[in-house]
Amino acid sequence: MATPPQTGSASRPLKVILPGTRYHRIRKTVQLICFLIFILLPLFNIVRFDIPHERFYFFGAELWISEFSIIFLALIFLMFSIAAVAMLYGRIYCGYLCPQMIFSEAANALESFINRKVNRSLSQLSPPARKVISVALFSAVLLPAAVFVSFVFISFFVQPADLFQRLLSLDIRTSGGILGASVTLVTLLDFAFLRQRFCTAICPYGYLQNMLADNHTLLVHFSDAQGKCIQCDKCVRACPMGIDIRTSSHQLECTHCAECIDACSGILGKLGRPSLIQYAWGDAGNNAVEEHLWYRRIGLRDGKRIVVLLLMLIYASGLAIAISLRQPVLVRIMPNRITLYTKAPDGLIHNRFRLIAINRGKAQAKLTITLADLPAAQIVGLHDGITLQPGQSLQQEFEISAAANAVQPGVNHLRILTQVVPTQKSEDFDETFIAPMDSAPTPAPGVKP
Ligand code: SF4
Ligand code: SF4
């Protein structure tokens, strides 16, 4: 093994990157973790937009579509995070985190593995015959893989248990079943034919990332001021996107995967030299891993980035507070003024109201409704204590009645008080009770009408 050369007067060895696959290993480990996260997010309700049930699951919180403000805040936070990551770290997401890239690289690796095995073990067959066998074997593995990936992807929008039932029954008649079959077909064609071509030809996030980049964004940079490049082209051959990073650091196809860095450090490391390709902050080519200040090393290199980080913290705090303050039981009461009032033969005046109660929590709740400020009024048509099961929505009409001679003609004010057990949340609804203009309260003894 070559001994790294000594430098200057000091006997410290020159710091070189030895042959190896430093970033490749890191990237594959990160991709494996991301693959697991991709599977676990919908299965454990960490992120799922459940379209049939009109729910949005966000880190364990079950948000109803009626809680639009929190959902909106959560979506804005996710979009903001994606944009901020692109501004700080360029296309790191593509190279390390994106499911499309992970599955494309897995498909590439699988195809090469099968080709190698078939060519080696069936060398007596003609090349076309070996090709047919390789394609058949590859397809046999790709089909169940595409079904699995599609299943996980659709689980971001449909409950996995529902989806599993549809899959078992091979449902291709309902709209959900047709959608599932279509996504599976697109996934299959994607990983059979498109793979990384999708990243450069179709994916809008790639274009967005390039637009968000500035002079301090992380990129993969080739620098050879001293003419040390041995023109081995190993970096080009290692690039999964088929580009030559030496021509420019701003190529749309570059996903910042760092395979070229490993390739160059592998070949030049044997000569005791460092790689000519590095992660760098902006075109100035500052080596990203040689920063001394920790905040500059993680990408906080100017005021703009600190403001973005602060904004994200504010968003995240607002979102956490909004989720922690949300009430699991929603109660709404509103008057039904299609008729202002009705007068019963027994002389009672009736006003109609509508109750909407939704239990968005996971425990049973009990709702009690009482009246205040209009002593003669009473509730008709509601149980004394309404039980709401988890997930139950209730819409019910009820009446408030009062004797004609016990209320003022025209508008009377009252409050409807609601209380929820066990959350102990109470709410007052200021409402009006309408009585006919010809009704008259009975004068108190001794008072002239
Ligand atoms: S140029 Fe380098 S970092 Fe960019 S895609 Fe190719 S191998 Fe990956
Ligand atoms: S791998 Fe390094 S030395 Fe070889 S061509 Fe690429 S940049 Fe030059």
Coordinates of C-alpha atoms and ligand atoms in Angstrom, one line a residue:
M1 CA 0.0 0.0 0.0
A2 CA 1.3 3.5 -0.9
T3 CA 2.5 5.6 2.0
P4 CA 1.1 9.1 2.0
P5 CA 3.9 11.7 1.3
Q6 CA 5.2 13.9 4.2
T7 CA 4.8 17.6 4.0
G8 CA 7.1 20.5 4.7
S9 CA 9.1 20.7 7.9
A10 CA 6.6 19.1 10.1
S11 CA 6.3 15.3 10.0
R12 CA 2.5 15.4 9.9
P13 CA 1.3 13.3 6.9
L14 CA -0.7 15.0 4.2
K15 CA -4.4 14.5 4.8
V16 CA -5.7 12.4 2.0
I17 CA -8.9 10.5 1.4
L18 CA -7.8 6.9 1.0
P19 CA -9.4 4.7 -1.6
G20 CA -12.8 3.7 -0.5
T21 CA -16.5 4.5 -0.8
R22 CA -17.0 7.0 1.9
Y23 CA -20.1 8.9 0.6
H24 CA -21.5 5.8 -1.1
R25 CA -21.7 4.0 2.2
I26 CA -23.2 7.0 4.0
R27 CA -25.7 7.4 1.2
K28 CA -26.8 3.8 1.1
T29 CA -27.3 3.8 4.9
V30 CA -29.4 7.0 4.7
Q31 CA -31.4 5.6 1.8
L32 CA -32.1 2.5 3.8
I33 CA -33.3 4.6 6.7
C34 CA -35.4 6.7 4.3
F35 CA -36.9 3.6 2.8
L36 CA -38.0 2.4 6.2
I37 CA -39.4 5.9 7.0
F38 CA -41.3 5.9 3.7
I39 CA -43.0 2.7 4.7
L40 CA -43.7 3.7 8.3
L41 CA -45.0 7.2 7.7
P42 CA -48.5 6.1 6.4
L43 CA -48.7 2.9 8.4
F44 CA -48.3 4.6 11.7
N45 CA -50.4 7.7 10.8
I46 CA -47.4 10.0 10.9
V47 CA -48.3 11.6 7.6
R48 CA -51.4 10.6 5.7
F49 CA -54.0 12.6 3.8
D50 CA -56.8 10.1 4.2
I51 CA -59.1 11.2 1.3
P52 CA -62.0 8.8 1.8
H53 CA -62.3 9.6 5.6
E54 CA -61.4 13.3 5.1
R55 CA -58.7 13.2 7.7
F56 CA -55.1 14.5 7.8
Y57 CA -52.7 12.5 10.0
F58 CA -49.7 14.5 11.1
F59 CA -47.3 13.1 13.6
G60 CA -50.0 11.1 15.4
A61 CA -52.6 13.9 15.5
E62 CA -55.8 13.1 13.6
L63 CA -56.9 16.3 12.0
W64 CA -60.4 16.6 10.5
I65 CA -60.9 18.3 7.2
S66 CA -63.0 20.9 9.2
E67 CA -59.7 21.9 11.0
F68 CA -58.5 23.4 7.8
S69 CA -56.4 26.1 9.4
I70 CA -54.1 23.5 11.1
I71 CA -53.9 21.4 8.0
F72 CA -53.0 24.4 5.9
L73 CA -50.3 25.4 8.5
A74 CA -48.9 21.8 8.3
L75 CA -48.8 21.8 4.5
I76 CA -47.2 25.2 4.4
F77 CA -44.6 24.0 6.9
L78 CA -43.8 20.9 4.8
M79 CA -43.5 23.0 1.6
F80 CA -41.4 25.6 3.4
S81 CA -39.1 22.8 4.8
I82 CA -38.6 21.4 1.3
A83 CA -37.8 24.8 -0.1
A84 CA -35.4 25.6 2.8
V85 CA -33.5 22.3 2.4
A86 CA -33.1 23.0 -1.4
M87 CA -31.7 26.5 -0.6
L88 CA -29.2 25.2 1.9
Y89 CA -28.2 21.8 0.6
G90 CA -29.1 21.9 -3.1
R91 CA -30.1 18.5 -4.5
I92 CA -29.0 16.5 -1.5
Y93 CA -32.7 15.4 -1.2
C94 CA -32.5 13.8 -4.7
G95 CA -29.3 11.9 -4.0
Y96 CA -30.0 10.8 -0.5
L97 CA -33.6 10.9 0.4
C98 CA -35.9 10.7 -2.6
P99 CA -37.9 7.4 -3.0
Q100 CA -37.7 7.7 -6.8
M101 CA -33.9 7.7 -6.6
I102 CA -33.8 5.0 -4.0
F103 CA -36.0 2.6 -6.1
S104 CA -34.3 3.6 -9.4
E105 CA -30.9 2.7 -8.0
A106 CA -32.3 -0.5 -6.5
A107 CA -33.7 -1.4 -9.9
N108 CA -30.4 -0.7 -11.5
A109 CA -28.5 -2.8 -9.0
L110 CA -31.1 -5.7 -9.4
E111 CA -30.9 -5.6 -13.2
S112 CA -27.0 -5.7 -13.1
F113 CA -27.0 -8.5 -10.6
I114 CA -29.4 -10.6 -12.6
N115 CA -27.5 -10.0 -15.8
R116 CA -24.2 -11.0 -14.2
K117 CA -25.6 -14.1 -12.7
V118 CA -27.4 -15.2 -15.9
N119 CA -24.3 -14.5 -18.1
R120 CA -22.1 -16.4 -15.7
S121 CA -24.2 -19.4 -15.1
L122 CA -25.8 -19.8 -18.5
S123 CA -22.8 -18.9 -20.6
Q124 CA -23.6 -21.9 -23.0
L125 CA -26.7 -20.1 -24.2
S126 CA -26.8 -17.5 -27.0
P127 CA -26.7 -13.8 -25.9
P128 CA -30.4 -13.2 -27.1
A129 CA -31.5 -16.2 -25.0
R130 CA -29.7 -15.0 -22.0
K131 CA -31.2 -11.5 -22.5
V132 CA -34.7 -13.0 -22.6
I133 CA -34.1 -15.0 -19.4
S134 CA -32.6 -11.9 -17.6
V135 CA -35.6 -9.7 -18.6
A136 CA -38.0 -12.4 -17.4
L137 CA -36.3 -12.8 -14.1
F138 CA -36.0 -9.0 -13.6
S139 CA -39.8 -8.6 -14.4
A140 CA -40.6 -11.4 -12.0
V141 CA -39.0 -9.5 -9.2
L142 CA -40.1 -6.0 -10.4
L143 CA -43.8 -6.8 -10.5
P144 CA -44.3 -7.6 -6.7
A145 CA -41.9 -4.8 -5.9
A146 CA -44.0 -2.3 -7.9
V147 CA -47.1 -3.6 -6.1
F148 CA -45.5 -3.1 -2.8
V149 CA -44.2 0.4 -3.6
S150 CA -47.6 1.4 -5.0
F151 CA -49.3 0.0 -1.9
V152 CA -47.1 2.2 0.4
F153 CA -47.6 5.2 -1.9
I154 CA -51.4 4.9 -1.9
S155 CA -51.3 4.4 1.8
F156 CA -50.5 8.0 2.1
F157 CA -54.0 8.7 0.9
V158 CA -56.1 5.6 1.9
Q159 CA -56.1 3.6 5.1
P160 CA -53.7 0.7 4.7
A161 CA -56.3 -1.8 6.1
D162 CA -58.9 -0.7 3.5
L163 CA -56.3 -0.9 0.8
F164 CA -55.2 -4.4 1.8
Q165 CA -58.8 -5.6 1.5
R166 CA -59.0 -4.2 -2.0
L167 CA -55.7 -5.8 -2.9
L168 CA -56.8 -9.2 -1.6
S169 CA -60.0 -9.0 -3.6
L170 CA -58.1 -7.8 -6.7
D171 CA -60.5 -4.9 -7.0
I172 CA -60.3 -3.3 -10.4
R173 CA -64.0 -2.3 -10.6
T174 CA -64.3 0.5 -8.1
S175 CA -62.7 3.9 -8.6
G176 CA -60.2 3.1 -5.7
G177 CA -59.3 -0.2 -7.3
I178 CA -58.8 1.3 -10.7
L179 CA -56.6 4.1 -9.2
G180 CA -54.5 1.4 -7.3
A181 CA -54.0 -0.6 -10.5
S182 CA -53.1 2.5 -12.5
V183 CA -50.5 3.6 -9.9
T184 CA -49.0 0.1 -9.9
L185 CA -48.8 0.1 -13.7
V186 CA -47.1 3.6 -13.7
T187 CA -44.7 2.5 -11.0
L188 CA -43.8 -0.7 -12.9
L189 CA -43.2 1.2 -16.1
D190 CA -41.2 3.9 -14.2
F191 CA -38.8 1.4 -12.7
A192 CA -38.6 -0.8 -15.8
F193 CA -37.9 2.0 -18.3
L194 CA -37.6 5.5 -16.8
R195 CA -35.7 5.4 -13.5
Q196 CA -33.3 8.3 -13.2
R197 CA -34.6 9.8 -16.5
F198 CA -37.6 10.8 -14.5
C199 CA -35.4 13.1 -12.3
T200 CA -34.1 15.1 -15.3
A201 CA -37.1 15.0 -17.7
I202 CA -40.2 15.1 -15.4
C203 CA -39.6 15.9 -11.8
P204 CA -40.5 19.5 -11.0
Y205 CA -38.6 19.5 -7.7
G206 CA -35.3 19.2 -9.6
Y207 CA -36.0 22.5 -11.5
L208 CA -37.2 24.1 -8.3
Q209 CA -34.1 23.2 -6.4
N210 CA -31.9 24.7 -9.1
M211 CA -34.0 27.9 -8.9
L212 CA -33.5 28.2 -5.2
A213 CA -29.8 27.7 -5.2
D214 CA -27.5 30.8 -4.6
N215 CA -23.8 31.5 -3.9
H216 CA -23.9 29.6 -0.5
T217 CA -25.8 26.5 -1.6
L218 CA -24.1 23.2 -1.3
L219 CA -23.0 21.7 -4.6
V220 CA -20.5 19.2 -6.0
H221 CA -17.5 21.0 -7.2
F222 CA -14.5 20.1 -9.3
S223 CA -11.4 22.2 -8.7
D224 CA -8.0 21.5 -10.3
A225 CA -6.0 24.8 -10.2
Q226 CA -2.7 22.8 -10.2
G227 CA -3.5 20.5 -13.1
K228 CA -3.6 17.3 -11.0
C229 CA -6.4 15.6 -13.0
I230 CA -5.1 12.4 -14.6
Q231 CA -8.0 12.3 -17.1
C232 CA -8.9 8.8 -16.0
D233 CA -12.7 9.5 -16.5
K234 CA -13.5 7.4 -13.5
C235 CA -15.8 10.1 -12.1
V236 CA -17.8 10.1 -15.4
R237 CA -18.1 6.3 -15.4
A238 CA -19.2 6.4 -11.7
C239 CA -21.9 9.0 -12.3
P240 CA -25.4 7.4 -12.3
M241 CA -26.7 10.3 -14.3
G242 CA -24.0 10.0 -16.9
I243 CA -22.6 13.5 -16.7
D244 CA -19.1 15.0 -16.4
I245 CA -18.9 17.1 -13.3
R246 CA -15.7 18.7 -14.5
T247 CA -17.6 20.7 -17.1
S248 CA -19.8 22.5 -14.6
S249 CA -21.1 22.3 -11.0
H250 CA -24.6 23.5 -12.1
Q251 CA -25.8 20.7 -14.3
L252 CA -29.5 20.0 -14.1
E253 CA -28.9 16.3 -14.0
C254 CA -26.5 16.3 -11.0
T255 CA -28.3 14.9 -7.9
H256 CA -25.4 15.6 -5.6
C257 CA -25.0 11.9 -4.9
A258 CA -21.2 12.2 -4.5
E259 CA -20.4 9.0 -6.4
C260 CA -17.9 11.0 -8.5
I261 CA -16.2 12.2 -5.3
D262 CA -15.7 8.7 -4.1
A263 CA -14.5 7.7 -7.6
C264 CA -11.9 10.5 -7.7
S265 CA -10.8 9.9 -4.1
G266 CA -10.5 6.2 -4.9
I267 CA -8.1 6.7 -7.8
L268 CA -6.2 9.8 -6.6
G269 CA -6.0 8.4 -3.1
K270 CA -3.8 5.6 -4.5
L271 CA -1.4 8.3 -5.6
G272 CA -1.5 9.9 -2.2
R273 CA -3.6 12.9 -3.4
P274 CA -6.9 14.2 -2.3
S275 CA -10.0 14.1 -4.5
L276 CA -10.4 17.0 -7.0
I277 CA -14.1 16.8 -6.6
Q278 CA -15.7 17.9 -3.3
Y279 CA -18.9 19.0 -1.7
A280 CA -18.5 22.8 -1.6
W281 CA -20.5 25.8 -0.5
G282 CA -21.2 27.7 -3.7
D283 CA -19.0 28.3 -6.8
A284 CA -16.1 29.6 -4.7
G285 CA -15.4 26.0 -4.0
N286 CA -15.0 26.2 -0.2
N287 CA -14.7 22.6 0.9
A288 CA -17.9 21.9 2.8
V289 CA -16.3 19.5 5.3
E290 CA -13.3 21.7 6.2
E291 CA -15.3 24.6 7.9
H292 CA -14.3 25.3 11.5
L293 CA -17.4 27.0 12.6
W294 CA -20.2 24.5 13.3
Y295 CA -23.0 26.8 12.1
R296 CA -21.2 27.4 8.8
R297 CA -20.5 23.7 8.5
I298 CA -24.2 22.9 8.6
G299 CA -25.0 25.6 6.0
L300 CA -25.9 28.7 8.1
R301 CA -23.6 30.9 6.0
D302 CA -25.5 34.1 5.8
G303 CA -28.3 36.2 7.3
K304 CA -30.8 34.9 4.8
R305 CA -30.3 31.3 6.0
I306 CA -30.6 32.3 9.7
V307 CA -33.9 34.1 8.9
V308 CA -35.2 31.1 7.1
L309 CA -34.2 28.9 10.0
L310 CA -36.0 31.2 12.5
L311 CA -39.1 31.3 10.3
M312 CA -39.1 27.5 10.2
L313 CA -38.8 27.4 14.0
I314 CA -41.7 29.9 14.4
Y315 CA -43.8 27.8 12.0
A316 CA -43.0 24.6 13.8
S317 CA -43.8 26.2 17.2
G318 CA -47.1 27.6 15.9
L319 CA -48.0 24.3 14.5
A320 CA -47.1 22.5 17.7
I321 CA -49.2 25.0 19.8
A322 CA -52.1 24.8 17.4
I323 CA -52.1 21.0 17.5
S324 CA -51.8 20.9 21.3
L325 CA -54.6 23.4 21.7
R326 CA -57.1 21.8 19.4
Q327 CA -60.2 20.6 21.1
P328 CA -61.2 17.0 20.4
V329 CA -64.9 17.8 20.6
L330 CA -66.3 20.4 18.3
V331 CA -69.7 21.9 19.2
R332 CA -71.6 24.4 17.1
I333 CA -75.1 25.7 17.7
M334 CA -77.0 28.0 15.3
P335 CA -80.6 29.1 15.0
N336 CA -82.7 27.7 12.2
R337 CA -84.5 30.8 11.0
I338 CA -86.5 29.3 8.2
T339 CA -89.4 30.1 10.5
L340 CA -88.8 32.7 13.1
Y341 CA -91.0 31.0 15.7
T342 CA -94.0 28.7 16.0
K343 CA -96.9 29.0 18.4
A344 CA -98.3 25.8 19.8
P345 CA -101.9 25.4 20.8
D346 CA -100.9 25.3 24.5
G347 CA -99.6 28.9 24.1
L348 CA -95.9 28.0 24.1
I349 CA -93.6 29.8 21.6
H350 CA -91.0 27.5 19.9
N351 CA -87.7 28.6 18.2
R352 CA -85.7 26.0 16.3
F353 CA -82.0 25.5 16.6
R354 CA -79.4 23.2 15.0
L355 CA -76.7 21.4 16.9
I356 CA -73.5 20.1 15.3
A357 CA -71.2 18.0 17.5
I358 CA -68.1 16.2 16.3
N359 CA -66.0 14.0 18.5
R360 CA -62.5 14.1 16.8
G361 CA -60.9 12.4 19.8
K362 CA -60.1 8.8 20.6
A363 CA -62.3 8.6 23.8
Q364 CA -66.0 8.7 24.3
A365 CA -67.4 12.2 25.3
K366 CA -70.5 13.4 26.9
L367 CA -72.1 16.8 26.0
T368 CA -74.6 18.6 28.2
I369 CA -76.5 21.7 27.1
T370 CA -78.3 24.2 29.4
L371 CA -79.8 27.6 29.1
A372 CA -79.1 30.9 30.9
D373 CA -80.5 34.5 31.0
L374 CA -84.0 33.5 29.9
P375 CA -85.5 31.7 32.9
A376 CA -88.8 30.8 31.3
A377 CA -87.1 29.0 28.4
Q378 CA -86.4 25.3 28.2
I379 CA -84.9 22.9 25.8
V380 CA -87.1 20.5 23.9
G381 CA -86.0 17.5 21.8
L382 CA -82.5 16.9 23.3
H383 CA -81.4 14.2 25.7
D384 CA -80.0 15.4 29.0
G385 CA -76.4 14.5 28.2
I386 CA -75.5 13.4 24.7
T387 CA -73.0 10.6 24.3
L388 CA -70.5 11.0 21.4
Q389 CA -68.5 8.0 20.4
P390 CA -64.9 8.5 19.1
G391 CA -65.1 9.8 15.5
Q392 CA -68.9 10.4 15.7
S393 CA -70.5 13.4 14.0
L394 CA -73.9 14.5 15.1
Q395 CA -76.3 16.9 13.5
Q396 CA -79.6 17.4 15.3
E397 CA -82.4 19.9 15.4
F398 CA -83.9 20.9 18.7
E399 CA -86.3 23.6 20.0
I400 CA -86.3 26.1 22.8
S401 CA -89.7 26.9 24.1
A402 CA -91.1 29.5 26.4
A403 CA -94.6 30.6 27.5
A404 CA -95.8 33.6 25.5
N405 CA -96.6 35.5 28.6
A406 CA -93.1 34.9 30.1
V407 CA -91.0 36.5 27.4
Q408 CA -90.8 39.9 25.7
P409 CA -92.5 40.5 22.4
G410 CA -89.8 40.4 19.6
V411 CA -86.2 39.6 20.5
N412 CA -85.2 38.0 23.7
H413 CA -81.5 37.3 24.5
L414 CA -80.3 34.1 26.0
R415 CA -77.2 32.0 26.3
I416 CA -76.8 28.3 25.4
L417 CA -74.2 26.8 27.6
T418 CA -72.4 23.6 26.5
Q419 CA -70.1 21.4 28.5
V420 CA -68.0 18.4 27.4
V421 CA -66.9 15.7 29.7
P422 CA -64.1 14.5 30.2
T423 CA -62.4 17.5 28.5
Q424 CA -64.3 19.9 30.7
K425 CA -64.5 22.3 27.8
S426 CA -67.4 24.7 28.1
E427 CA -68.6 27.2 25.6
D428 CA -71.3 29.9 25.6
F429 CA -73.4 30.7 22.5
D430 CA -75.2 34.0 22.6
E431 CA -78.5 33.5 20.8
T432 CA -81.8 35.1 20.5
F433 CA -85.3 33.9 21.1
I434 CA -88.0 35.4 18.9
A435 CA -91.5 35.8 20.2
P436 CA -94.5 37.2 18.4
M437 CA -95.1 40.9 18.7
D438 CA -98.5 40.4 20.1
S439 CA -97.2 38.3 23.0
A440 CA -97.0 40.2 26.3
P441 CA -95.4 39.3 29.5
T442 CA -97.7 38.9 32.5
P443 CA -97.2 42.0 34.6
A444 CA -95.9 41.4 38.1
P445 CA -98.5 41.8 40.9
G446 CA -99.1 45.4 41.5
V447 CA -97.5 46.6 38.3
K448 CA -99.8 48.2 35.7
P449 CA -99.5 46.6 32.2
Ligands
SF4_1 S1 -21.9 14.5 -11.1 FE1 -21.3 13.4 -9.3 S2 -22.7 14.2 -7.7 FE2 -23.5 14.7 -9.7 S3 -24.9 13.0 -10.2 FE3 -22.9 12.6 -11.1 S4 -21.9 11.3 -9.6 FE4 -23.6 12.3 -8.6
SF4_2 S1 -11.8 10.8 -11.3 FE1 -10.6 12.6 -10.6 S2 -8.7 12.4 -11.7 FE2 -10.1 11.0 -12.7 S3 -10.9 12.3 -14.4 FE3 -12.3 12.5 -12.7 S4 -11.6 14.3 -11.7 FE4 -9.9 13.7 -13.0

